[in-house]
Short mmCIF file of C-alpha atoms in Angstrom, two decimals:
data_model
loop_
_atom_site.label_atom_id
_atom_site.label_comp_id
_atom_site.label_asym_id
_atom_site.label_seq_id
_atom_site.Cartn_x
_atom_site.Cartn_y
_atom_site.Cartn_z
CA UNK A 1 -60.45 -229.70 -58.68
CA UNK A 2 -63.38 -231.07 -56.68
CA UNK A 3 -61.47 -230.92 -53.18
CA UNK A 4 -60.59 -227.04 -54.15
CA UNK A 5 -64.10 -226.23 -55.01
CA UNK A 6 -65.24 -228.17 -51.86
CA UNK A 7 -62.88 -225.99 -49.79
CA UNK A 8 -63.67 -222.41 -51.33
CA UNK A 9 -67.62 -223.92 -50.47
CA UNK A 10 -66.63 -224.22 -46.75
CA UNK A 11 -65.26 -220.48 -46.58
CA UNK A 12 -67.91 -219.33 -48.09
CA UNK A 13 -70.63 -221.07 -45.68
CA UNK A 14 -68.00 -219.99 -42.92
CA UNK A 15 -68.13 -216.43 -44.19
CA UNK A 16 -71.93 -215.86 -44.08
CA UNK A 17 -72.07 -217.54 -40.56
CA UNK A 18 -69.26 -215.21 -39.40
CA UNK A 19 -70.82 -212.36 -40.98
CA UNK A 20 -74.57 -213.48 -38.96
CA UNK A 21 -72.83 -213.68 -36.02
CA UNK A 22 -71.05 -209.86 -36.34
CA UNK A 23 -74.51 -208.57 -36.56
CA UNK A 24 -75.07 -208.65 -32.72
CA UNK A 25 -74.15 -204.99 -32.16
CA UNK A 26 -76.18 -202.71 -30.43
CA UNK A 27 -75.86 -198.98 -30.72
CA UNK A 28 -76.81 -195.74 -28.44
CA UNK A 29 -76.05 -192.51 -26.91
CA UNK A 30 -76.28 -190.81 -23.90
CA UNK A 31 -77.92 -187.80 -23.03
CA UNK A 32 -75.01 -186.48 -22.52
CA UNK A 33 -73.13 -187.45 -26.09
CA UNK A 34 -71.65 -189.60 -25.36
CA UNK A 35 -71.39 -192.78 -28.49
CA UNK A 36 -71.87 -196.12 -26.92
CA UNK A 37 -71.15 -199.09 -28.73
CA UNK A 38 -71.98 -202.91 -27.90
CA UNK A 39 -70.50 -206.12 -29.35
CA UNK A 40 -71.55 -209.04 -27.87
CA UNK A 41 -69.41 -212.68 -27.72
CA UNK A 42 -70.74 -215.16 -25.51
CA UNK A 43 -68.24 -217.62 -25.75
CA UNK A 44 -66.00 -216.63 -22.59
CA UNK A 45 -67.09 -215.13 -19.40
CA UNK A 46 -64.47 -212.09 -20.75
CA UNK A 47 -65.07 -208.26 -21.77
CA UNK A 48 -63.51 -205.80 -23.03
CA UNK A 49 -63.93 -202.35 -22.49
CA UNK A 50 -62.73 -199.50 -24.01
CA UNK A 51 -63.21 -195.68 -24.25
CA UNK A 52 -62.07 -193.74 -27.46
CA UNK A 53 -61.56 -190.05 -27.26
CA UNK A 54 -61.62 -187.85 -30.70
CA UNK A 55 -58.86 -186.48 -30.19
CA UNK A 56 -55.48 -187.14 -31.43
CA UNK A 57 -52.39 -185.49 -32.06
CA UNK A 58 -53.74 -183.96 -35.31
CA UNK A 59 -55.59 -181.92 -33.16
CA UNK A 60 -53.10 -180.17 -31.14
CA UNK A 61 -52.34 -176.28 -31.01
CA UNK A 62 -49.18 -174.71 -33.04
CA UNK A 63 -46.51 -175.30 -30.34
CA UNK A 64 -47.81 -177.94 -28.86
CA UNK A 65 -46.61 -180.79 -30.04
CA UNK A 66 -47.07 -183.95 -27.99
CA UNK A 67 -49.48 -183.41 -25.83
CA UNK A 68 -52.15 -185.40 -27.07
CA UNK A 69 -49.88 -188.28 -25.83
CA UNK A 70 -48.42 -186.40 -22.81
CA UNK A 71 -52.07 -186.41 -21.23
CA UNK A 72 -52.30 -190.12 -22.37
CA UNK A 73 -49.13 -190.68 -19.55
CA UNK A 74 -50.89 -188.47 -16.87
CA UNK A 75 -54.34 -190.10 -17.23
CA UNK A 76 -52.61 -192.62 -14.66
CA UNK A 77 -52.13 -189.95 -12.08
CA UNK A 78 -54.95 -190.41 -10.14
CA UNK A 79 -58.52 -188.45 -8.81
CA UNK A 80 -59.77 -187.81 -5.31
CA UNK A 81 -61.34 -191.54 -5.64
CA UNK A 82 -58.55 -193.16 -6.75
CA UNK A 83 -54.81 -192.55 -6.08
CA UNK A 84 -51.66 -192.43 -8.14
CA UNK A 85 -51.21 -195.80 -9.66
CA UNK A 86 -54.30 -197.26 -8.20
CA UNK A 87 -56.16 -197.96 -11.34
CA UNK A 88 -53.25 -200.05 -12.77
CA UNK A 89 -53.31 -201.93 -9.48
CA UNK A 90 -57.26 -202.67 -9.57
CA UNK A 91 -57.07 -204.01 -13.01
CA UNK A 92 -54.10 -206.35 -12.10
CA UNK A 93 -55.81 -207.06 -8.79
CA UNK A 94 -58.46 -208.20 -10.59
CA UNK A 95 -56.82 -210.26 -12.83
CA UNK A 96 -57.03 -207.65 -15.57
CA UNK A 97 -54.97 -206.49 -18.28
CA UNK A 98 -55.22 -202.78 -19.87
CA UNK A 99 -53.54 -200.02 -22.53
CA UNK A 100 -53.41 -196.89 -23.45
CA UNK A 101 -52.45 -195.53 -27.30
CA UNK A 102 -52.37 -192.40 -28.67
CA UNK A 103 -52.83 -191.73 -32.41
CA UNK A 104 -53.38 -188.75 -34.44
CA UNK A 105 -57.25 -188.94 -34.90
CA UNK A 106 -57.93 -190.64 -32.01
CA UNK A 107 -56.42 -191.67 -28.02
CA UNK A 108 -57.95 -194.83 -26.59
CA UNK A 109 -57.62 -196.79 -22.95
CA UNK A 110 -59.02 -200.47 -22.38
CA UNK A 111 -59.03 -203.21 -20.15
CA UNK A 112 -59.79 -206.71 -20.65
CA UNK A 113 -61.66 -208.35 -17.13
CA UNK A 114 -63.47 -211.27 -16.35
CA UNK A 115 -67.38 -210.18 -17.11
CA UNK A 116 -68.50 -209.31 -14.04
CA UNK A 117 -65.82 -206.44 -13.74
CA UNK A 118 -67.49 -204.33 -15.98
CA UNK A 119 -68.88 -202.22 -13.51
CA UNK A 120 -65.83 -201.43 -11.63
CA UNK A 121 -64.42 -200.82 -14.71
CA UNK A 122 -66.76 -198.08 -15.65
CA UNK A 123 -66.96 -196.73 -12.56
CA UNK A 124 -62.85 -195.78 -12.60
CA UNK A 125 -62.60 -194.42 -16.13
CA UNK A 126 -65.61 -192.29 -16.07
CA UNK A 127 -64.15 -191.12 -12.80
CA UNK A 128 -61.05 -190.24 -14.79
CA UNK A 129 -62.67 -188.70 -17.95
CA UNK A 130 -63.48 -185.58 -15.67
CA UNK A 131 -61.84 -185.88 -12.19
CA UNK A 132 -58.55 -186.15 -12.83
CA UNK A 133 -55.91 -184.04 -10.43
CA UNK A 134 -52.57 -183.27 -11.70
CA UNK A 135 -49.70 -181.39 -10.31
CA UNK A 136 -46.55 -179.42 -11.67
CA UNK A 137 -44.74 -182.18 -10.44
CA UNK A 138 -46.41 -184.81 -12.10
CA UNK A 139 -46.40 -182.97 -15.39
CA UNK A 140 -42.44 -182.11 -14.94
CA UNK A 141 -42.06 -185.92 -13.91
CA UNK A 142 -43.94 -187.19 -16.87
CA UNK A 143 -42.57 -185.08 -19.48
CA UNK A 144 -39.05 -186.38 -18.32
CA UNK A 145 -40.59 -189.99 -18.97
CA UNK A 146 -41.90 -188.72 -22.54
CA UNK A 147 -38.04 -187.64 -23.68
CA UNK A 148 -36.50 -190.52 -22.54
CA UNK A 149 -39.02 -192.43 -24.67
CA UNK A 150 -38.23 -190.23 -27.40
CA UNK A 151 -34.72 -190.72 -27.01
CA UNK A 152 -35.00 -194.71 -26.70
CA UNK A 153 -37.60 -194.62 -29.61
CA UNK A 154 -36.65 -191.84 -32.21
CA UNK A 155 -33.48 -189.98 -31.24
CA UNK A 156 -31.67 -193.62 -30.85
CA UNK A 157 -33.49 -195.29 -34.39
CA UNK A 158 -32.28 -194.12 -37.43
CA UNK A 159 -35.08 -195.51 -39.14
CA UNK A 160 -37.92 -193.39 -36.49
CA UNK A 161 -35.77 -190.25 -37.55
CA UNK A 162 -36.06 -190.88 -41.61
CA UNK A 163 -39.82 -191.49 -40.96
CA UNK A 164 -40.05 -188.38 -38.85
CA UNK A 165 -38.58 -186.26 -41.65
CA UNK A 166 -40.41 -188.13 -44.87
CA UNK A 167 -43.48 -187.67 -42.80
CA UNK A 168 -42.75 -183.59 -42.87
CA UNK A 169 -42.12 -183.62 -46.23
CA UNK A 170 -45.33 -185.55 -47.10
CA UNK A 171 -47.46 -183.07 -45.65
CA UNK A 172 -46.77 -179.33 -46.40
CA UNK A 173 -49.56 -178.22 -43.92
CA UNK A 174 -51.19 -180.57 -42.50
CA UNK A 175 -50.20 -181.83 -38.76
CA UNK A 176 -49.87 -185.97 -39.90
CA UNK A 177 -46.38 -184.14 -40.89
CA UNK A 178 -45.58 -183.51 -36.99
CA UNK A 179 -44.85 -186.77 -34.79
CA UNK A 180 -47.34 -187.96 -32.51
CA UNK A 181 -45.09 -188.06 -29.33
CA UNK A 182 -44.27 -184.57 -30.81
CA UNK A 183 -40.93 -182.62 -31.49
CA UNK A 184 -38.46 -182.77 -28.87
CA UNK A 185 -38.08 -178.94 -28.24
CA UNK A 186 -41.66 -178.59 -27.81
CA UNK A 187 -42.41 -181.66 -25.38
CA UNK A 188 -39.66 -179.64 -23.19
CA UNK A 189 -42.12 -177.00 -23.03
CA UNK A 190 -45.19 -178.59 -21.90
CA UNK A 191 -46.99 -177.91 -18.89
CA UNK A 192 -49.46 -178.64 -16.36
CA UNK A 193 -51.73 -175.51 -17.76
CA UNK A 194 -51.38 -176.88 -21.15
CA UNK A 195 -52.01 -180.39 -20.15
CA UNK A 196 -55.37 -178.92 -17.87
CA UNK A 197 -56.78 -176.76 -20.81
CA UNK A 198 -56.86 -180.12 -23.65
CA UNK A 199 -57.80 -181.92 -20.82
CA UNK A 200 -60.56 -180.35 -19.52
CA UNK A 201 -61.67 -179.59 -23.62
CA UNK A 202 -61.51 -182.67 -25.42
CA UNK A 203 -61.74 -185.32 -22.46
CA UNK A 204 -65.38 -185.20 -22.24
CA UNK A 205 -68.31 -187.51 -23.10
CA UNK A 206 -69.28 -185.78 -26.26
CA UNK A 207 -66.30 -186.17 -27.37
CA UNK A 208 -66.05 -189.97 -26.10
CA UNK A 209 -66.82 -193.34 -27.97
CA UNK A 210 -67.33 -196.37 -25.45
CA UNK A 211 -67.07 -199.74 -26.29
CA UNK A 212 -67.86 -202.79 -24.90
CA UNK A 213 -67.32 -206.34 -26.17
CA UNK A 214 -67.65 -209.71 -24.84
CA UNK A 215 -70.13 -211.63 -23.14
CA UNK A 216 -72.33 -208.29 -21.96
CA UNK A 217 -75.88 -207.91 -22.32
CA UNK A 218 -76.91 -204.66 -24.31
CA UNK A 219 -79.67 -203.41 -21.70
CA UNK A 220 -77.47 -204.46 -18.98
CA UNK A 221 -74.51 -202.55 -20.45
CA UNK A 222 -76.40 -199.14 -20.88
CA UNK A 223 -77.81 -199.21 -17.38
CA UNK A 224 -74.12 -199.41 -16.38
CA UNK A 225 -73.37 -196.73 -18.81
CA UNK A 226 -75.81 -194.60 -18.07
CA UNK A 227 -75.07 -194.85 -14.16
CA UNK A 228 -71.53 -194.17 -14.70
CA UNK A 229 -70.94 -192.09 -17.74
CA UNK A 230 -74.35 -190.60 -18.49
CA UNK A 231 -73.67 -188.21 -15.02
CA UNK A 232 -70.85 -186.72 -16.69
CA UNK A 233 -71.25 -183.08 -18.15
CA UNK A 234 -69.99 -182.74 -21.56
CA UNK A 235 -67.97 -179.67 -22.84
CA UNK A 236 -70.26 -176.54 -23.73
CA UNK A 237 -70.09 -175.85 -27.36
CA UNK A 238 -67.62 -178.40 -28.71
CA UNK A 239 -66.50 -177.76 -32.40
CA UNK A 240 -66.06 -179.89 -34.81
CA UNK A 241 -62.70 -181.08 -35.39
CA UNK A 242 -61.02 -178.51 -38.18
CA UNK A 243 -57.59 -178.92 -38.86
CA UNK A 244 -55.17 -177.53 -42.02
CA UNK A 245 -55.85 -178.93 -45.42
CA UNK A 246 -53.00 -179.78 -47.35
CA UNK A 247 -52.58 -177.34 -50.89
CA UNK A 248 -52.62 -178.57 -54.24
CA UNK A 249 -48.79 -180.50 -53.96
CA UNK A 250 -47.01 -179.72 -57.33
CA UNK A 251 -43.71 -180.99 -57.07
CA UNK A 252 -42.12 -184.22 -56.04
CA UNK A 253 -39.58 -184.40 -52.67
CA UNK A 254 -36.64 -186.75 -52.08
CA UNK A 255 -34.78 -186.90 -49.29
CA UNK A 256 -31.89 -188.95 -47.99
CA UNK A 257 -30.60 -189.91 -44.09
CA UNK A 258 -27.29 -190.57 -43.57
CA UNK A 259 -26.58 -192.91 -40.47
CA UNK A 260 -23.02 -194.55 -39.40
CA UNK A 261 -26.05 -197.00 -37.29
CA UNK A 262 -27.87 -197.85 -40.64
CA UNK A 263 -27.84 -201.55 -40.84
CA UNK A 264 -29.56 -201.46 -44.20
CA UNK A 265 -29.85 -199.14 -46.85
CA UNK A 266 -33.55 -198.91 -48.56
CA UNK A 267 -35.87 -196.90 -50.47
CA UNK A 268 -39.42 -195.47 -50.00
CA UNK A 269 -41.74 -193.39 -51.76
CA UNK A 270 -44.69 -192.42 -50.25
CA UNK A 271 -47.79 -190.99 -52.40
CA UNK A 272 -50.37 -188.35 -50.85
CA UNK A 273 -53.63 -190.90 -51.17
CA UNK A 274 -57.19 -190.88 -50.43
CA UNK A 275 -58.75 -192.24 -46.91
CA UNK A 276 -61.54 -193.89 -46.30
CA UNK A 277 -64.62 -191.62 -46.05
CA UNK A 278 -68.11 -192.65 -44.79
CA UNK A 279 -70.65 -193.65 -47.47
CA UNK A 280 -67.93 -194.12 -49.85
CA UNK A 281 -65.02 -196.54 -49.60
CA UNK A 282 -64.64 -197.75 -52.79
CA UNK A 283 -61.55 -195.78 -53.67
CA UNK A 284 -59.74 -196.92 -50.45
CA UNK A 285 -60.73 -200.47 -50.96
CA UNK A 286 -59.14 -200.05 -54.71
CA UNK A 287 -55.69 -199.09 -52.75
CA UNK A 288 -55.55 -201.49 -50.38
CA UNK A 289 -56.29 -204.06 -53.04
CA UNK A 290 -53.58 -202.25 -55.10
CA UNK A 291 -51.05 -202.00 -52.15
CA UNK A 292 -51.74 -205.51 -51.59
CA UNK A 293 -51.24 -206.85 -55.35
CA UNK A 294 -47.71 -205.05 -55.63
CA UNK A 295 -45.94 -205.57 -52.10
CA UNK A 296 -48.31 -207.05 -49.49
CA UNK A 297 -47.27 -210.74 -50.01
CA UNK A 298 -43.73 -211.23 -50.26
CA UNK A 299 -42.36 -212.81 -53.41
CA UNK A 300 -46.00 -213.50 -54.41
CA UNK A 301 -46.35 -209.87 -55.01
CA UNK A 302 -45.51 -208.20 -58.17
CA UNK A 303 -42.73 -206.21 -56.76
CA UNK A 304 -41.47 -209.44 -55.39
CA UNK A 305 -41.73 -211.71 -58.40
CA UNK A 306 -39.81 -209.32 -60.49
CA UNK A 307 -37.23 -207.75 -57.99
CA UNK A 308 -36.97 -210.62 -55.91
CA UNK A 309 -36.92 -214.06 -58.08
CA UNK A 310 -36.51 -212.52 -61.30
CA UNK A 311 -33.79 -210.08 -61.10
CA UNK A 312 -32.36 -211.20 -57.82
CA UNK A 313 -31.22 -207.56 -56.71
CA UNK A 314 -34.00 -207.44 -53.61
CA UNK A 315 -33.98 -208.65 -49.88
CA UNK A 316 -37.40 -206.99 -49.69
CA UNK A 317 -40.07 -205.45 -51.40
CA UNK A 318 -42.97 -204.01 -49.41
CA UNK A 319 -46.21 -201.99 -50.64
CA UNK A 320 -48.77 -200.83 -47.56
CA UNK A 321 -51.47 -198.46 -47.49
CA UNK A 322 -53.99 -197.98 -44.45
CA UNK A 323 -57.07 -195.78 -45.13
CA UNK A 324 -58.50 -195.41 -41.77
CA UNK A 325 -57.45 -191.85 -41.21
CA UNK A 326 -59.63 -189.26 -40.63
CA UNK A 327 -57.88 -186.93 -43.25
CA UNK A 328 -55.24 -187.65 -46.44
CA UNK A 329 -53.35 -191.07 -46.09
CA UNK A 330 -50.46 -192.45 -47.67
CA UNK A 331 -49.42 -194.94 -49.89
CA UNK A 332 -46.06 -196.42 -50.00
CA UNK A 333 -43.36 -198.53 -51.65
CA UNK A 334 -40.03 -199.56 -50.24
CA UNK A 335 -37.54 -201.66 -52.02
CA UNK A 336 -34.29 -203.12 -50.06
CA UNK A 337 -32.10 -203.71 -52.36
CA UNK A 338 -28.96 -206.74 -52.19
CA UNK A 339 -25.71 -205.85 -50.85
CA UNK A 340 -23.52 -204.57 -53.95
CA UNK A 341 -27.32 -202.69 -55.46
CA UNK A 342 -27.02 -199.16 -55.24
CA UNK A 343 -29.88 -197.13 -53.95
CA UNK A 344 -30.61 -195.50 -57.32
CA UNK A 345 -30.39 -199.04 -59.20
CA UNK A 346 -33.33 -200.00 -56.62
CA UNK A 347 -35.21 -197.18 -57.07
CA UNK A 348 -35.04 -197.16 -61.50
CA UNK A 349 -35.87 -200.88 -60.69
CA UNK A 350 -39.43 -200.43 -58.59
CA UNK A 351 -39.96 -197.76 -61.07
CA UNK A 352 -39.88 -199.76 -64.18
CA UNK A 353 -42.08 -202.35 -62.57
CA UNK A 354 -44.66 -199.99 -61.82
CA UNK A 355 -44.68 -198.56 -65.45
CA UNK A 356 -44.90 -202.00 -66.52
CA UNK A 357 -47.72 -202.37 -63.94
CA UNK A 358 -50.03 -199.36 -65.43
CA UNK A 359 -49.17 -200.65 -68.93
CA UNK A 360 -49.62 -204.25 -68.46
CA UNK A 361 -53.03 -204.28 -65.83
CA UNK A 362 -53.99 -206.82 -63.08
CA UNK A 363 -53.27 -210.42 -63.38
CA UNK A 364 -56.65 -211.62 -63.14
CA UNK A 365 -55.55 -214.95 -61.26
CA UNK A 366 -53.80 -213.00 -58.91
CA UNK A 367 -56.74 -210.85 -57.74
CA UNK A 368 -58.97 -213.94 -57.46
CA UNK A 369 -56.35 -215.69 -55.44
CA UNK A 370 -55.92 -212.16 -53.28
CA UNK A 371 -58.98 -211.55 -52.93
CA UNK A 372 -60.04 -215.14 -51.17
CA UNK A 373 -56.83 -214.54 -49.13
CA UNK A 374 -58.56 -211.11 -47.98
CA UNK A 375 -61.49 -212.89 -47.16
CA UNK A 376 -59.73 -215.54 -45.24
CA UNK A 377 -57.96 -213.07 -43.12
CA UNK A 378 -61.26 -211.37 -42.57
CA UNK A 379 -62.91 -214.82 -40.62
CA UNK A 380 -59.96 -214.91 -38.73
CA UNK A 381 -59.55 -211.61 -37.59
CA UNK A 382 -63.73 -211.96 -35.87
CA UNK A 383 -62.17 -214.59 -33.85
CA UNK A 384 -60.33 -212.23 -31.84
CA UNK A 385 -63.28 -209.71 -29.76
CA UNK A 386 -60.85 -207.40 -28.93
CA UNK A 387 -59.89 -206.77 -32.24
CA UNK A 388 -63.16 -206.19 -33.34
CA UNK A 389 -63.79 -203.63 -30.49
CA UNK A 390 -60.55 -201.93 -31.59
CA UNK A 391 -61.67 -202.00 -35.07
CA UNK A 392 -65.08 -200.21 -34.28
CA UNK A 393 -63.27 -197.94 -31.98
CA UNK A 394 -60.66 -196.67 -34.81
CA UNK A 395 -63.46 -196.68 -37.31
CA UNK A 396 -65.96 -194.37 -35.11
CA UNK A 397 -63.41 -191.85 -33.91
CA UNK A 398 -61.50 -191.76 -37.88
CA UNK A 399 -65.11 -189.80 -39.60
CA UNK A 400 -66.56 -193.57 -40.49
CA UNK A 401 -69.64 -195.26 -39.29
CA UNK A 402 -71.36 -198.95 -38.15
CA UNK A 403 -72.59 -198.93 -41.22
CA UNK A 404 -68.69 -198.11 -43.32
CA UNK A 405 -67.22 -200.71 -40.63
CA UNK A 406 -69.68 -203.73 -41.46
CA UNK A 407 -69.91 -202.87 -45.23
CA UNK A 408 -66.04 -202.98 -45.28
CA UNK A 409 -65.41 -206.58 -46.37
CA UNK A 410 -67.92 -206.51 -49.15
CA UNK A 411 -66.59 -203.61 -50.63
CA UNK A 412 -62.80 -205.28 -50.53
CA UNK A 413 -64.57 -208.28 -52.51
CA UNK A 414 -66.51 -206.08 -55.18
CA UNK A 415 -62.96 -204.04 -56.34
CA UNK A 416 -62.35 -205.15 -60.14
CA UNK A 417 -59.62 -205.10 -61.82
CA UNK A 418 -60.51 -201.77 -63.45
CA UNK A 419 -61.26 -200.15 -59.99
CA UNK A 420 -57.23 -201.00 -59.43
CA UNK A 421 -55.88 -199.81 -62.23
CA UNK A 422 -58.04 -196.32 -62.06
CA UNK A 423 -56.60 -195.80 -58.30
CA UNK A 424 -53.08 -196.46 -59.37
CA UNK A 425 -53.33 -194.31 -61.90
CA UNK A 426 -54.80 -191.82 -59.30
CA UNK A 427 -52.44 -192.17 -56.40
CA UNK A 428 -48.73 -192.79 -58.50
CA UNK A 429 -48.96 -188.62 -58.94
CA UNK A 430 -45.22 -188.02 -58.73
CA UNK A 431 -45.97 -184.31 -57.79
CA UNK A 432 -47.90 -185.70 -54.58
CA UNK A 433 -45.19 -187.75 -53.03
CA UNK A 434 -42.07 -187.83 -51.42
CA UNK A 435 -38.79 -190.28 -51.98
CA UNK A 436 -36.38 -190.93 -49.34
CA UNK A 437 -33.33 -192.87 -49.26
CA UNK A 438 -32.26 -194.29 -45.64
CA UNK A 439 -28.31 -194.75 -46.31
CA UNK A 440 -24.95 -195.75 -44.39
CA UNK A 441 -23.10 -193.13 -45.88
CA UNK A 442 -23.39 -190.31 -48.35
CA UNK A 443 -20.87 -192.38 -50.90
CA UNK A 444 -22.12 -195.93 -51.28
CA UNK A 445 -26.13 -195.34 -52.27
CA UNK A 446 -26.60 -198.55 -50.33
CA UNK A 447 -23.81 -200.43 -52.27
CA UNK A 448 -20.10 -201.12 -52.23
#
């Protein structure tokens, strides 16, 4: 007893130092718009910068599908200052590394470089954000490089193709229902007009979060900032971001995929759920506490205790929820049932654990015990300074603030028990979600 009390006494002392040391952020913005954001880690000569655009797939026109991550391929094609390729080959030259993502609320690039790169990296992404040249050919060339990744990625994965059509049938208007690297017929369509006009729209530095983490100087950083960046002119009259609402949903979905590649058979149900909104997280905190409780530990969780050691009729039992979307998340549960389960024996079997769930409440051992692993994870992650940038950068561009990213882990640790059960009560709407069943064939249900 003494040596546990001793240990939860050392997190706790590691915790507040931890949360001193993520204090040393520094915020501004340019004349110009543009968000700039400072993190500073002195303990390598390393930084990391990165620039976050608001703009995601989310965001694209009717037709357009893919785009959003299209442009994220052609940013590499080069300005009058530098050539085709030639940024790739002055990070590695430098001893660099760098990526490029594209979500639906948001597209990023970074590099990681010693320190006393940061300049040069500036200089060649602010160069980008506005001078970049493209060509027919490099749109036809790139779009052909966008298919085949589609075909590796989707058109070749039975599971990418079950998520692609669960996702539509979660949303009935809203574009988190249309795949970020976008429907195949439409990608074939792009073109260097369509790639120019989001472009030269959304790629601007009012429409830009930078950050900048590692062992920088804040003044030092917005001199550089302001040299590079602050020059830039931002887009005349830039809206703010409006996009379809989903309708009142009324009436569950299921769907099932049938695939000779299936390797194994498993069910999900995904629930329309709330995201994380700035000023008020508390609900979101309540589901990831929830999703975390039921699925996000293995055979520690309750869908693993009971499916898993109890009843022996589960490989796996997952529950996940992620509420750092600008609009409506999701919640979901996926059970893999045994070989010689049937899909629908699965499915009655998650169901009856989350009735018992509602009627029964939170183990109040279990939350404690969760709840110190959440803050655990949470020490370990602000090791890791890129992390942190990315987590800022998601954060800023996703509708939330500094103020919604640092308040964060506190507002994990205050959920009750009551908080959980009034968001599972909230979010397991049958009417607002969507089961699917990923099968081998349309006559075993996942069974023999």
């Amino acid at each position: 007893m003494y040596l546990r009390q001793v240990g939860l006494g050392v997190v706790a002392l590691l915790t507040l130092a931890v949360a001193a040391a993520a204090e040393n952020i520094t915020s501004f913005s340019l004349d110009n718009g543009m968000d700039v954001v400072v993190i500073e880690d002195h303990r390598a000569p390393v930084v990391t910068h990165m620039v976050w655009y608001r703009i995601g797939a989310a965001d694209e026109q009717p037709g357009k599908s893919g785009i959003a991550h299209l442009l994220e391929h052609l940013m590499f094609k080069g300005t009058e200052n530098f050539g085709p390729g030639e940024f790739s080959r002055v990070v590695a030259a430098n001893g660099g590394s760098e990526n490029a993502f594209t979500s639906y609320d948001y597209t990023g690039y970074f590099q990681r470089v010693a320190a006393d790169r940061l300049a040069l990296m500036m200089e060649m992404e602010s160069d980008r954000m506005r001078g970049l040249i493209l060509s027919d050919n490099d749109v036809t060339t790139e779009r052909d490089v966008v298919l085949e990744e589609r075909n590796s990625r989707t058109e070749n994965n039975p599971g990418a193709l079950f998520s692609e059509q669960r996702m539509a049938s979660l949303y009935l208007n809203h574009h988190y229902g249309i795949p970020i690297i976008g429907w195949k017929h439409e990608i074939k369509q792009l073109n260097r007009r369509d790639a120019l006009e989001f472009y030269r729209k959304y790629y601007a530095p009012n429409n830009a979060v930078l950050v900048v983490a590692g062992d920088v100087d804040p003044v030092e950083v917005r001199q550089l900032a302001e040299r590079y960046y602050g020059q830039l002119q931002p887009t005349p009259d830039l809206m703010p971001r409006h996009r379809p609402s989903e309708p009142p949903q009324i009436s569950p979905r299921r769907l099932s995929y049938v695939d000779s590649r299936v390797s194994q058979p498993y069910i999900i149900r995904t629930y329309l759920a709330e995201e994380r909104n700035p000023g008020d997280q508390k609900q979101a905190a309540a589901l990831t506490i929830l999703a975390e409780l039921l699925g996000g530990s293995g055979i520690s969780s309750v869908l693993g205790q009971e499916l898993q050691l109890k009843q022996k009729i589960a490989l796996h039992v997952s529950a996940y929820y992620d509420g750092l979307s600008l609009d409506k998340s999701g919640f979901a549960l996926v059970v893999v049932p045994k070989e010689g389960i049937t899909l629908q024996a699965g499915e009655d079997a998650m169901d009856a654990v989350l009735a018992e769930f509602l009627e029964n409440g939170v183990d109040e051992d279990h939350l404690a015990r969760l709840k110190m692993q959440v803050r655990a994870d949470e020490i370990y992650a602000r090791d890791n300074i890129q992390g942190i940038a990315r987590r800022y950068g998601e954060a800023l561009t996703s509708g939330l603030t500094i103020a919604d990213v640092q308040a964060w882990p506190e507002i994990l640790q205050s959920v009750t028990s009551e908080d959980v059960m009034a968001a599972a009560r909230q979010v397991f709407d049958r009417r607002r979600s969507v089961t699917g069943w990923l099968m081998r064939s349309d006559d075993d249900e996942g069974g023999e």
